[in-house]
PDB file of C-alpha atoms in Angstrom:
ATOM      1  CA  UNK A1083       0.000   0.000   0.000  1.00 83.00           C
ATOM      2  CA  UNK A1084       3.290   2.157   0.501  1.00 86.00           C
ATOM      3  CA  UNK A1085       4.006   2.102  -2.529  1.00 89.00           C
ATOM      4  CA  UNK A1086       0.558   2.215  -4.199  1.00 89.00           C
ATOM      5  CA  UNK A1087      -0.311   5.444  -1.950  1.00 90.00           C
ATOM      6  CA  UNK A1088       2.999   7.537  -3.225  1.00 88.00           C
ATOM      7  CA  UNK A1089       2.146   7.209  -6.860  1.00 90.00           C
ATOM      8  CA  UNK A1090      -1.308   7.851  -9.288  1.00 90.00           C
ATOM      9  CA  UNK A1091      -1.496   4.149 -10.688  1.00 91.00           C
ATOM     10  CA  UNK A1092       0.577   1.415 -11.637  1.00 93.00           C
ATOM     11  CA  UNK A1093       0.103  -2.143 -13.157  1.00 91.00           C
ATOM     12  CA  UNK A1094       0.978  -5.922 -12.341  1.00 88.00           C
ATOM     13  CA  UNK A1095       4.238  -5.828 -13.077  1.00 89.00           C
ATOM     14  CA  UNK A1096       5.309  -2.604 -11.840  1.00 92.00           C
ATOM     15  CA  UNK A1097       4.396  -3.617  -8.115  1.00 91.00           C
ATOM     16  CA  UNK A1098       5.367  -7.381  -8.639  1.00 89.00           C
ATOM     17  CA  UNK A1099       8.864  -6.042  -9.729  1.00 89.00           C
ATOM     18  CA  UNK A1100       9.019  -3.015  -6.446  1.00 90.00           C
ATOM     19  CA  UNK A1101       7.620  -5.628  -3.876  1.00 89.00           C
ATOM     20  CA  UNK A1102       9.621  -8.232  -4.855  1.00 89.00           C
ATOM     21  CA  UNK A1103       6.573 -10.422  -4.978  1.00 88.00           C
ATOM     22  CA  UNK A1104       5.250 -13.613  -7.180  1.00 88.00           C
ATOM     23  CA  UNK A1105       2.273 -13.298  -9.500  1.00 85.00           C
ATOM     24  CA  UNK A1106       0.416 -15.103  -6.959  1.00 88.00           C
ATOM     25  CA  UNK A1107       1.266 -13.562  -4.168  1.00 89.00           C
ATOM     26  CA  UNK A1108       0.516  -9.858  -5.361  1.00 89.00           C
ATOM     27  CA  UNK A1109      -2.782 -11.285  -6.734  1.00 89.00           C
ATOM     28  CA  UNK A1110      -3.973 -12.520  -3.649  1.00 91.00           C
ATOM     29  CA  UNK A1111      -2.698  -8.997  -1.588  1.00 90.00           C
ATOM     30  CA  UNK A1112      -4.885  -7.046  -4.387  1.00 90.00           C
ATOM     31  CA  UNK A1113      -7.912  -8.963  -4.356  1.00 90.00           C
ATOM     32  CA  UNK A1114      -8.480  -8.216  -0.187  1.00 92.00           C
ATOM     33  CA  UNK A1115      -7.609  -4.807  -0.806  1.00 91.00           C
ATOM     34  CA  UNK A1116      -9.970  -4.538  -3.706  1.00 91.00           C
ATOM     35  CA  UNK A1117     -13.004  -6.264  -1.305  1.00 92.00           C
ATOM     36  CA  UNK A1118     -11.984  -4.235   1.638  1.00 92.00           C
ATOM     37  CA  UNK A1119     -12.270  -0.810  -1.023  1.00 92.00           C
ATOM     38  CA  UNK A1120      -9.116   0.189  -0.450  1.00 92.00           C
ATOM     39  CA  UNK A1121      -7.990   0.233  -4.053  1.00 92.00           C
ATOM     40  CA  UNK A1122      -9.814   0.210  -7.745  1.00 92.00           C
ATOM     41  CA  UNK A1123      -8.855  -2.191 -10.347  1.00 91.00           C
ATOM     42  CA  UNK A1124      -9.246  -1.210 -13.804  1.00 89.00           C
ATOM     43  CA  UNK A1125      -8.511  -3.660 -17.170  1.00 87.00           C
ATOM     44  CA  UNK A1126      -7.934  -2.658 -19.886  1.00 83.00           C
ATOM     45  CA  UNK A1127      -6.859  -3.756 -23.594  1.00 81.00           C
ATOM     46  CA  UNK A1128      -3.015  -2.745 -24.499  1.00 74.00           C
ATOM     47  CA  UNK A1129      -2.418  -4.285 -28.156  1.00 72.00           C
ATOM     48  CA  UNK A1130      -4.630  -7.006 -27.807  1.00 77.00           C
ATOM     49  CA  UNK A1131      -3.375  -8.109 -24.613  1.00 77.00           C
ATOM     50  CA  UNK A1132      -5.164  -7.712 -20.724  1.00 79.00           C
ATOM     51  CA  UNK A1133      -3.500  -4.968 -19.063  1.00 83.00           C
ATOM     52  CA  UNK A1134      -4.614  -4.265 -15.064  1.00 87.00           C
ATOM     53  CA  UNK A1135      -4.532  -1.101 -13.621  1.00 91.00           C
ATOM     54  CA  UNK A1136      -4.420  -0.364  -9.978  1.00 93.00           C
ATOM     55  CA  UNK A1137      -4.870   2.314  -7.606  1.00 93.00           C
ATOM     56  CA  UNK A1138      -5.633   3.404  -4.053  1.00 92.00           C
ATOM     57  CA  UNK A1139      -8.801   4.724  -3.495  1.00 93.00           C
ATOM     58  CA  UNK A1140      -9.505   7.732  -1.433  1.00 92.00           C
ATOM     59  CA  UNK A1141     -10.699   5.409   1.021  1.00 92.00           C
ATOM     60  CA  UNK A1142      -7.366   3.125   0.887  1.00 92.00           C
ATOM     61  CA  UNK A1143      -5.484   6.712   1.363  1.00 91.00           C
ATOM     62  CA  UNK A1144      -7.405   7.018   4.439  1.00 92.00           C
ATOM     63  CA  UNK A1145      -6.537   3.630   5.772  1.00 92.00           C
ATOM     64  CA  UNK A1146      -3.313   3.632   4.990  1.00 91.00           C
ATOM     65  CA  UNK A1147      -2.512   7.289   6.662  1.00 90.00           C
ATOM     66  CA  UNK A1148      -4.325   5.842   9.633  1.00 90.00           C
ATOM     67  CA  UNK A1149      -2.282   2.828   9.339  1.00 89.00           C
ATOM     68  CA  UNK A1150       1.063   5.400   9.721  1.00 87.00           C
ATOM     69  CA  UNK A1151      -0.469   7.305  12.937  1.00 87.00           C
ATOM     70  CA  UNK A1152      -1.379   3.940  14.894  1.00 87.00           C
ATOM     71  CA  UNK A1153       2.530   2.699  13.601  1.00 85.00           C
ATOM     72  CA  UNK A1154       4.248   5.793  14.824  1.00 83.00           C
ATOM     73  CA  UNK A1155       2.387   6.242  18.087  1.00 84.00           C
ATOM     74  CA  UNK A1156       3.668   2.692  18.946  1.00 84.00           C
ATOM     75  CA  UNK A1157       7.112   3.094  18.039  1.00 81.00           C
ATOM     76  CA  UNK A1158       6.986   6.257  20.290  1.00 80.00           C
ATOM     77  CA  UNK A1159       6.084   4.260  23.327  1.00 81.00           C
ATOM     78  CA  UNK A1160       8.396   1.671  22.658  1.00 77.00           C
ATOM     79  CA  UNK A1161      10.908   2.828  25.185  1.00 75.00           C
ATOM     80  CA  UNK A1162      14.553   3.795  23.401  1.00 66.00           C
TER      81      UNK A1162
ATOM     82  CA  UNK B1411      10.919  -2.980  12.438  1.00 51.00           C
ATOM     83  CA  UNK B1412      12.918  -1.136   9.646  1.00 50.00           C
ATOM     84  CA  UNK B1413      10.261  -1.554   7.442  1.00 52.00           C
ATOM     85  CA  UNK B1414       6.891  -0.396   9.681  1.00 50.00           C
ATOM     86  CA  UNK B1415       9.670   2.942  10.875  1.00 51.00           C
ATOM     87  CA  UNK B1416       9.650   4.052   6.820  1.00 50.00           C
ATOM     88  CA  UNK B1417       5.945   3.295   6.312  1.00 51.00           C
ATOM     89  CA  UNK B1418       5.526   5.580   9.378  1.00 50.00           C
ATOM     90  CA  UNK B1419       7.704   8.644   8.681  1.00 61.00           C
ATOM     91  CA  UNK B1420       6.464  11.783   6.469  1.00 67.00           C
ATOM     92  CA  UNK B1421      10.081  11.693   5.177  1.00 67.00           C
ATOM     93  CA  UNK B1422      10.325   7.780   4.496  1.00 83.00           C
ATOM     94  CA  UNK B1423       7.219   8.581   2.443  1.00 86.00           C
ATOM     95  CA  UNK B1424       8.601  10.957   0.469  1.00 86.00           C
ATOM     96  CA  UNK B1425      12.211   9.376  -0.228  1.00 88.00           C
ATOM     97  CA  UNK B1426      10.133   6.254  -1.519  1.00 89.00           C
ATOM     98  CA  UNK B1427       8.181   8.848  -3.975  1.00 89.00           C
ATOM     99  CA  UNK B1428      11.898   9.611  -5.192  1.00 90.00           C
ATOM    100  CA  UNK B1429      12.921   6.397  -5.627  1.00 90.00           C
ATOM    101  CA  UNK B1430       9.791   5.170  -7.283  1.00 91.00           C
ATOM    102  CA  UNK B1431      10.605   8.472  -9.786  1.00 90.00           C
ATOM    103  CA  UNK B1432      13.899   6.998 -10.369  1.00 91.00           C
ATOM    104  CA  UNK B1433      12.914   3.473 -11.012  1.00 92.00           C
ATOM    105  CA  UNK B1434      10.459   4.631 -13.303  1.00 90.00           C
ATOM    106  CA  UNK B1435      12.851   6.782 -15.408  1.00 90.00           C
ATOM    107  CA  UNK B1436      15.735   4.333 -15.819  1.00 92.00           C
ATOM    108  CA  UNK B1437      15.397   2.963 -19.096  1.00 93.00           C
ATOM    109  CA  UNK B1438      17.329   6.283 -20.561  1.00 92.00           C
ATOM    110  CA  UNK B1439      14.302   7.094 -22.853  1.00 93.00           C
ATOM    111  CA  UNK B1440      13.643  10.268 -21.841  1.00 90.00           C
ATOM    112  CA  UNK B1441      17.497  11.209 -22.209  1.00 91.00           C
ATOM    113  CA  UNK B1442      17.850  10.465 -25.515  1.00 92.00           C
ATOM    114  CA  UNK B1443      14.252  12.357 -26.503  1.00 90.00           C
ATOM    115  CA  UNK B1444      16.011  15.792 -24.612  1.00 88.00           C
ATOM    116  CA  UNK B1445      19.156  15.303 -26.755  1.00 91.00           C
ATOM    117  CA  UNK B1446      16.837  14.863 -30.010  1.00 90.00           C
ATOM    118  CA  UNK B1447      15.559  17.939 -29.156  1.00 86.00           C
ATOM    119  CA  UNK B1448      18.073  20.202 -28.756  1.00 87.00           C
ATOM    120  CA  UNK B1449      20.122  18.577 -31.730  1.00 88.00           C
ATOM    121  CA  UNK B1450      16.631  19.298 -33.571  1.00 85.00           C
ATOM    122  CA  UNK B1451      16.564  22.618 -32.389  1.00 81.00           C
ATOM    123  CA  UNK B1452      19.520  23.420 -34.068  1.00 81.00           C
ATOM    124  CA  UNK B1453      18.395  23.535 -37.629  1.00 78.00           C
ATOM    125  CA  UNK B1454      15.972  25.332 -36.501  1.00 74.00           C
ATOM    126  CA  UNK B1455      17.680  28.027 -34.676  1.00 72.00           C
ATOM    127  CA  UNK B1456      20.379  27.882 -37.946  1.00 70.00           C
ATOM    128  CA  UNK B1457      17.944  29.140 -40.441  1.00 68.00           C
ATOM    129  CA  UNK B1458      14.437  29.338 -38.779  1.00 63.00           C
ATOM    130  CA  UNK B1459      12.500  30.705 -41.665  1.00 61.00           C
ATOM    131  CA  UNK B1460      13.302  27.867 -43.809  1.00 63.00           C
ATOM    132  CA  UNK B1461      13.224  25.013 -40.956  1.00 64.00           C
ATOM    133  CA  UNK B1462      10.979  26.418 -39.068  1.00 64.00           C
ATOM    134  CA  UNK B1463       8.787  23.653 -39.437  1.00 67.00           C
ATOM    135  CA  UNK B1464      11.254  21.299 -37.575  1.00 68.00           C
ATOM    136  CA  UNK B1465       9.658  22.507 -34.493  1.00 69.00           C
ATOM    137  CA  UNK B1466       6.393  19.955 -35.364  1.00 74.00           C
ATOM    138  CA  UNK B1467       9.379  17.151 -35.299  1.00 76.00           C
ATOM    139  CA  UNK B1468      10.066  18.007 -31.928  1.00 75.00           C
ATOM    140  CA  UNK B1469       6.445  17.863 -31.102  1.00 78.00           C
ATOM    141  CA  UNK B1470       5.791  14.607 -32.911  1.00 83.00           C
ATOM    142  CA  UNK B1471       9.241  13.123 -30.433  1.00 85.00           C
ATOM    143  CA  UNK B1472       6.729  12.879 -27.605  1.00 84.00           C
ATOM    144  CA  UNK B1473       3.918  10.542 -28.587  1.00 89.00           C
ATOM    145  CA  UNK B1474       7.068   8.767 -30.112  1.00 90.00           C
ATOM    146  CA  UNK B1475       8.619   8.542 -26.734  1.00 89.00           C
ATOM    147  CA  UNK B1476       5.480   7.324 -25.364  1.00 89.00           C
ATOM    148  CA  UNK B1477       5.100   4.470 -27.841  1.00 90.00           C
ATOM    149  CA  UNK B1478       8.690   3.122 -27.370  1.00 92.00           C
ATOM    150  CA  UNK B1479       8.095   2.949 -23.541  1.00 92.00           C
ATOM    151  CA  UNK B1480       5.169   1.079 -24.078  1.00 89.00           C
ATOM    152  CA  UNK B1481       7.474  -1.283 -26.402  1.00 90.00           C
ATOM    153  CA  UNK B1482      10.457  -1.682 -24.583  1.00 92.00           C
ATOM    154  CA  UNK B1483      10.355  -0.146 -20.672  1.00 93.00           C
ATOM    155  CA  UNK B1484       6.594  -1.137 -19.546  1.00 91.00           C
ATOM    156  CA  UNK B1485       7.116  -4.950 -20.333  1.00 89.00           C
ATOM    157  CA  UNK B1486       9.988  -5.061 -18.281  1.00 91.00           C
ATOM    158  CA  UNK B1487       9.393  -2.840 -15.326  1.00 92.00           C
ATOM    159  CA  UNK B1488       5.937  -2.163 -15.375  1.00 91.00           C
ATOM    160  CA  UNK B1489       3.754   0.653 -15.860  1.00 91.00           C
ATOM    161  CA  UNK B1490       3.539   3.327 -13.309  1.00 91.00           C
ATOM    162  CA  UNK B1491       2.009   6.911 -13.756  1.00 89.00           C
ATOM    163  CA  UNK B1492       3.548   9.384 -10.721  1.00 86.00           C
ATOM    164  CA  UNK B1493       1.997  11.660  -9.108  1.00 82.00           C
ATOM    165  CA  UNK B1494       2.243  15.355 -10.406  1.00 75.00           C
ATOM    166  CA  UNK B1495       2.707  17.584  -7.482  1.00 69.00           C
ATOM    167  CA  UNK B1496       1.938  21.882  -7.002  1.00 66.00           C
ATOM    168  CA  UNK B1497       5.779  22.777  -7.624  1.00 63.00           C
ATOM    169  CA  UNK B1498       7.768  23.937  -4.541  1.00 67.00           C
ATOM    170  CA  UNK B1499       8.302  27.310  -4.077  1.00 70.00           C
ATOM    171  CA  UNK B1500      11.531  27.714  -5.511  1.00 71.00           C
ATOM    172  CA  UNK B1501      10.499  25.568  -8.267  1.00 70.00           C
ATOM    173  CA  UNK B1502       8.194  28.220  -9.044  1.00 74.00           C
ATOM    174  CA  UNK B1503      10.717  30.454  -9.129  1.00 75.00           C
ATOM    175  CA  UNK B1504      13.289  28.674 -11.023  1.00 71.00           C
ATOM    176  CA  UNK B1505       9.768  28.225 -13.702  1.00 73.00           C
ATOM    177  CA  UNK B1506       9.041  31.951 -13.624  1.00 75.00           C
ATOM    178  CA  UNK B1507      12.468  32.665 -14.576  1.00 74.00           C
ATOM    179  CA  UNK B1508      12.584  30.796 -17.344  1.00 70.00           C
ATOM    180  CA  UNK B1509       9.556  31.114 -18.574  1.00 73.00           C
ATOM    181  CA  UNK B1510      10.691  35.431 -18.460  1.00 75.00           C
ATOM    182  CA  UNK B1511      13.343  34.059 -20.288  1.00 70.00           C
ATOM    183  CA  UNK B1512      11.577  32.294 -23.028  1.00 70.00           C
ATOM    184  CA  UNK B1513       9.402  35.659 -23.600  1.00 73.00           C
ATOM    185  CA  UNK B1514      11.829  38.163 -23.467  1.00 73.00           C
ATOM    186  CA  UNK B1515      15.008  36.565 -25.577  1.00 68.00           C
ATOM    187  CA  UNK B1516      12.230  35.871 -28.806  1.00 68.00           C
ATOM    188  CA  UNK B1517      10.918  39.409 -28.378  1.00 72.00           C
ATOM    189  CA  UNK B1518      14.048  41.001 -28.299  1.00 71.00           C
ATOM    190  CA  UNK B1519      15.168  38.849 -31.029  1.00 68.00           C
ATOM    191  CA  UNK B1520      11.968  40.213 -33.474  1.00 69.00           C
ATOM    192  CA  UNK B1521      12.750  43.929 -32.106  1.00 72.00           C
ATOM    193  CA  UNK B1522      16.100  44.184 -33.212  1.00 72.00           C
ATOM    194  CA  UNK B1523      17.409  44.825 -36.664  1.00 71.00           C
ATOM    195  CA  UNK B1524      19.298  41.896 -37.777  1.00 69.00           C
ATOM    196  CA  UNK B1525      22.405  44.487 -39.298  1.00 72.00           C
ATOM    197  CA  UNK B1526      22.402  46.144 -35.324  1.00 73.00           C
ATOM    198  CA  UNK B1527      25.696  45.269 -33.525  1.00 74.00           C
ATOM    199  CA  UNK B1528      23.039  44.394 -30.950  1.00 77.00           C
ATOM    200  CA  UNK B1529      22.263  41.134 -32.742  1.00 76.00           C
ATOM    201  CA  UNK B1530      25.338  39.481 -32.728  1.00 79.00           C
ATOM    202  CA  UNK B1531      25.394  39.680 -29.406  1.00 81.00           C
ATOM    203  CA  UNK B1532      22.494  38.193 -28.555  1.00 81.00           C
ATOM    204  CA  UNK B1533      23.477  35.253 -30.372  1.00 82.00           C
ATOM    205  CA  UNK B1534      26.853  35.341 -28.111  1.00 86.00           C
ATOM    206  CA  UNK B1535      25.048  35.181 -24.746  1.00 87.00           C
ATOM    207  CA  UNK B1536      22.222  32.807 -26.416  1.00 86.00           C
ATOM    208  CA  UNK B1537      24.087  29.659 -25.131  1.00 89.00           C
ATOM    209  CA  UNK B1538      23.998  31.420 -21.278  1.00 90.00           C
ATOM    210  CA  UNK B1539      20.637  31.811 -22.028  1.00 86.00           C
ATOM    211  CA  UNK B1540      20.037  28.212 -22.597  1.00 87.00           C
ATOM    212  CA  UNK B1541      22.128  27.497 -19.685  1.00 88.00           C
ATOM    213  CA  UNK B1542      20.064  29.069 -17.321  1.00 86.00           C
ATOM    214  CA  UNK B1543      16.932  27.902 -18.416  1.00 83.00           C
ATOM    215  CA  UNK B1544      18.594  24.215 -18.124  1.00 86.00           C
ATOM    216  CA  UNK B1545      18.382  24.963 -14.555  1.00 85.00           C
ATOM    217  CA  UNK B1546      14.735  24.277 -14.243  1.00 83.00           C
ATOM    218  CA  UNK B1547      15.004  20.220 -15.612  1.00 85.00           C
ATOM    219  CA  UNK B1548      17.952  20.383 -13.532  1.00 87.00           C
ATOM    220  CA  UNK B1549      15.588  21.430 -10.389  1.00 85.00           C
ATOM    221  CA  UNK B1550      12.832  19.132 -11.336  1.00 85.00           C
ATOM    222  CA  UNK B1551      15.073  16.370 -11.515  1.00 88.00           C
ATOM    223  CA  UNK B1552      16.824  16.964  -8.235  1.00 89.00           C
ATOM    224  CA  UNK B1553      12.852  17.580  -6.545  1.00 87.00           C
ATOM    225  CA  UNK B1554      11.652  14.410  -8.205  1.00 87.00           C
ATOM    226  CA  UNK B1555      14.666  12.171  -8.018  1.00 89.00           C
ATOM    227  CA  UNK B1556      16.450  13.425  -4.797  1.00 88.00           C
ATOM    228  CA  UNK B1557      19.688  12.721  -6.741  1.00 88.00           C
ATOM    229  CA  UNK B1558      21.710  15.685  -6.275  1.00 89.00           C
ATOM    230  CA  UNK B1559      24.304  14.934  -8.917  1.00 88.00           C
ATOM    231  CA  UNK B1560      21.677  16.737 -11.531  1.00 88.00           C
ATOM    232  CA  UNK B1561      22.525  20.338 -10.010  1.00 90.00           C
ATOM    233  CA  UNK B1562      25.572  19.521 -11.581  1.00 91.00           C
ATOM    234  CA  UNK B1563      24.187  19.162 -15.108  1.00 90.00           C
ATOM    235  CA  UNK B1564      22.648  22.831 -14.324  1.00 89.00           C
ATOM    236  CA  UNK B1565      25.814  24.024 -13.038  1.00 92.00           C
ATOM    237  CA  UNK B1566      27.730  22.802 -16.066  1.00 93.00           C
ATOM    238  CA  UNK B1567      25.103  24.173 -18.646  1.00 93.00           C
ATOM    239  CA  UNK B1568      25.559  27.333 -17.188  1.00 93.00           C
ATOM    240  CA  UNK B1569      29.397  27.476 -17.082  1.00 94.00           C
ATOM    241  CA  UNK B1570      29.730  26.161 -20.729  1.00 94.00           C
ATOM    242  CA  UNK B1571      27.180  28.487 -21.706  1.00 93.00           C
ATOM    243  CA  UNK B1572      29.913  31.408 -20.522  1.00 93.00           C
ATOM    244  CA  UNK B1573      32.436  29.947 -22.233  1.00 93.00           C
ATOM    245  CA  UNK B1574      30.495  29.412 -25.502  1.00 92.00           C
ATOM    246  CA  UNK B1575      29.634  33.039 -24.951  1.00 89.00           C
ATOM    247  CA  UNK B1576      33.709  34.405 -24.576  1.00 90.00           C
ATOM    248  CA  UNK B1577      34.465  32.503 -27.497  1.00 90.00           C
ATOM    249  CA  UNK B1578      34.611  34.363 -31.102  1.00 85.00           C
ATOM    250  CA  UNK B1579      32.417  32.408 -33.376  1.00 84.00           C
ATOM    251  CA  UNK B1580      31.442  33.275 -37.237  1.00 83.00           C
ATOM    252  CA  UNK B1581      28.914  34.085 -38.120  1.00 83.00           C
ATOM    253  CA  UNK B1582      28.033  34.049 -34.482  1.00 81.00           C
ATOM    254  CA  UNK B1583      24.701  31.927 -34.479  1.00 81.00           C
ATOM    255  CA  UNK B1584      27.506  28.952 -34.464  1.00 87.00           C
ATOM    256  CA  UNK B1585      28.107  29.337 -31.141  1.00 88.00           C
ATOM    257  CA  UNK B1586      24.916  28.262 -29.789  1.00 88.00           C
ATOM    258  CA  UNK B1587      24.306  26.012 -32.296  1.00 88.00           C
ATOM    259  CA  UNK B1588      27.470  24.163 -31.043  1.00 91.00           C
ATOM    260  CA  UNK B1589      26.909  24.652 -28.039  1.00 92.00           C
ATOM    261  CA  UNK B1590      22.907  22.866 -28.344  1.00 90.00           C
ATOM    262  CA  UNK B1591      24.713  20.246 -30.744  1.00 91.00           C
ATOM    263  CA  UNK B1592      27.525  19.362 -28.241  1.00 93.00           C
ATOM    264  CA  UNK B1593      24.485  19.035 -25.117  1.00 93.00           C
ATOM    265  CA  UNK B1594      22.527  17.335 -27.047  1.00 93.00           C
ATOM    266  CA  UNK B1595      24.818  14.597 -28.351  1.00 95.00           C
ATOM    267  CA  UNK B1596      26.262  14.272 -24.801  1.00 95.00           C
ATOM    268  CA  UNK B1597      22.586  13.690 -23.461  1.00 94.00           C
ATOM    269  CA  UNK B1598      21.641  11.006 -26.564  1.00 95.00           C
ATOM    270  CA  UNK B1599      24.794   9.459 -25.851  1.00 96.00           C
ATOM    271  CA  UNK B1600      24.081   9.005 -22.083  1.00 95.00           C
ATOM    272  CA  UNK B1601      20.680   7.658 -22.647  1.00 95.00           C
ATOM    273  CA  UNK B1602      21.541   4.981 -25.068  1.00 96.00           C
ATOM    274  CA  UNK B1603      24.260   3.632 -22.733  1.00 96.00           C
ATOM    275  CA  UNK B1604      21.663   3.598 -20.061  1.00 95.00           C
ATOM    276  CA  UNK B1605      19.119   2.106 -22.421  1.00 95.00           C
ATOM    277  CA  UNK B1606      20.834  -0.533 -23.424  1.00 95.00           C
ATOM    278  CA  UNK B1607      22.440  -1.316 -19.872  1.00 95.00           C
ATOM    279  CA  UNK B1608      18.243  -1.339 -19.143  1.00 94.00           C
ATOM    280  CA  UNK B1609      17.633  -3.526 -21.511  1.00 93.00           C
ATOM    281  CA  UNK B1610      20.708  -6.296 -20.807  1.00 93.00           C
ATOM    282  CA  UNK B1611      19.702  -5.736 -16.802  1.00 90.00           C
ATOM    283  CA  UNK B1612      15.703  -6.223 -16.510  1.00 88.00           C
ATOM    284  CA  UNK B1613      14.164  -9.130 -18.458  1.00 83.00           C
ATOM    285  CA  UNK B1614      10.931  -9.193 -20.357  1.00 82.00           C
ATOM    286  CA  UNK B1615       8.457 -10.370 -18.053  1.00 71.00           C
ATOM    287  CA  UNK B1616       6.990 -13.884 -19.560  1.00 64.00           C
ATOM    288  CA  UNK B1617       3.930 -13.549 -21.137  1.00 54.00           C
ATOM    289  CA  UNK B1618       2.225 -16.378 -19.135  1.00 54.00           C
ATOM    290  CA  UNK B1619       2.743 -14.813 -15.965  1.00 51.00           C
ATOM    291  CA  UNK B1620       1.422 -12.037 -17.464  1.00 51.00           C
ATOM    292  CA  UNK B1621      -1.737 -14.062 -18.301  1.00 50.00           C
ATOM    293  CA  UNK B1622      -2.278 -15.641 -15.441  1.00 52.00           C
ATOM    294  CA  UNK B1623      -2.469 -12.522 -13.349  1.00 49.00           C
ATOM    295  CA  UNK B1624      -4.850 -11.339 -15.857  1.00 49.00           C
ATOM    296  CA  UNK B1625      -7.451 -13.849 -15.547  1.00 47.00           C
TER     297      UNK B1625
END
C-alpha cells in the first residue's frame, strides 16, 4: 500500500517487480484490498493483450494514513 | 521494524516517492528524446524561416517517446504513472524565470534589426541563455529524483554556456548552435548507454505470468 499510496497508478508488473513479490502472491494482496475498497482495479486492452490497472482509493489513502499514525504512536512508546 | 519505521515517517514517504521516480525513469528514454531535441533545435535556430517547421518534429518526439516505452520499458518494469505535485516554491521560481526568459530573448530577437551590432550579441550570450533555463530540468530532476548529482548538469550548462559566450564564433549563431549540438549529443549518448544497460539488466516479463495474473 506504501508504494501504491505515493504514486497515481501502476500495473501488475510494476508492483510485482518493487515488492519483490510472485504473481500469486501480489494477486492474492490485491484482491483483499480490492473487497476491503481500499484500491480500484481497472482492465484494460493494451495491443490485444489484458493490461490491469491499480490504484488506491480515497478510502485506501485514508486507511493507509491511519495505518502510519497507529505505527508511529507505537514506536513512540516503545521505550529507546 | 525497519520496514513499519519508513511506512511511518512523512520523510520515508517521500524518499520512496523519489525512488519510485527513479525506477520509473531508468530505461534512458527520456534522455535520448532531450538530446533529439536540442540537436533538432539546431536547424531550426540555424535558419528558422526555412526550418521552421522542424519545431512539429520536436512535437511529434513525444507521442514517439510514449510508444517506445510502451514497447520496450513497460514490459519489463511495469507501468507506473507518478503523481504530479503543485511545484515547490523555488520551483516556481526557477519556472518563472525561465519562462521570463523564453518571452523576453524571442521578443528582443523580433525587435532588433538583424544588421544592429546588438544582434550578434544576442546570439553570443544565447548559449547562457540556454544554460540558465537548463536549470529548471535540472531542479525538477533533483525535486523528483532526490539525486543531487543533476545540479551539476545545471551548473555545467551554465558554465559552458559562458564559455560558448567568450568565445569568437562566425557568423556568431555557431556558437549556440554548437553549443545545443555538443548538449545534445552528450545527453543522446548518455541515454543509449543507459538504455541498453536497461535492456541487458531487466528481463521481459513472460507472457504467461502475465496471463495468469490477468485472468
Amino acid at each position: 500500500m506504501a508504494q501504491l499510496y505515493v504514486i497515481e497508478s501502476a500495473d501488475f508488473i510494476f508492483l510485482m517487480r518493487r515488492t519483490q513479490l510472485t504473481w500469486g502472491n501480489l494477486s492474492s494482496h490485491m484482491s483483499k484490498l480490492e473487497t476491503a475498497g481500499y484500491i480500484k482495479v481497472e482492465k484494460e486492452f493494451v495491443d490485444k493483450k489484458p493490461h490491469t490497472i491499480l490504484a488506491l482509493t480515497e478510502k485506501g489513502k485514508a486507511a493507509f494514513r491511519s495505518y502510519r499514525k497507529v505505527m508511529q504512536k507505537v514506536l513512540n512508546e516503545i521505550p529507546k | 521494524m525497519k520496514q513499519m519505521l519508513r511506512m511511518s515517517d512523512n520523510a520515508d514517504i517521500h524518499e520512496l516517492e523519489q525512488e519510485t521516480y527513479r525506477y520509473s525513469m531508468q530505461d534512458g528514454l527520456a534522455e535520448i528524446l532531450i538530446g533529439l531535441i536540442l540537436v533538432t533545435s539546431t536547424v531550426v535556430i540555424e535558419d528558422f524561416p526555412r526550418h521552421g517547421y522542424f519545431l512539429w518534429l520536436i512535437v511529434l518526439m513525444i507521442p514517439i517517446w510514449e510508444k517506445l516505452r510502451r514497447k520496450f520499458t513497460y514490459p519489463r518494469i511495469g507501468f507506473v504513472k507518478v503523481r504530479q505535485d503543485e511545484p515547490s516554491r523555488p520551483g516556481m521560481a526557477v519556472l518563472l524565470l525561465v519562462m521570463a526568459i523564453l518571452v523576453v530573448v524571442p521578443i528582443t530577437w523580433v525587435l532588433i534589426p538583424s544588421d544592429s551590432p546588438i544582434y550578434d550579441t544576442l546570439w553570443r550570450y544565447l548559449p547562457v541563455a540556454f544554460g540558465v533555463m537548463m536549470i529548471l530540468p535540472s531542479y525538477f530532476l533533483v525535486e523528483k529524483t532526490g539525486d543531487r548529482r543533476y545540479y551539476a548538469f545545471g551548473l555545467l550548462t551554465v558554465i559552458t554556456g559562458l564559455i560558448f559566450a567568450l568565445l569568437e564564433f562566425e557568423p556568431p549563431r555557431a556558437g549556440p548552435v554548437l553549443y545545443l549540438h555538443g548538449w545534445g549529443v552528450a545527453i543522446i549518448l548518455v541515454g543509449l548507454t543507459t538504455f541498453i544497460r536497461f535492456i541487458r539488466k531487466c528481463p521481459l516479463i513472460e507472457p504467461d505470468e502475465v496471463e495468469a495474473s490477468e485472468q
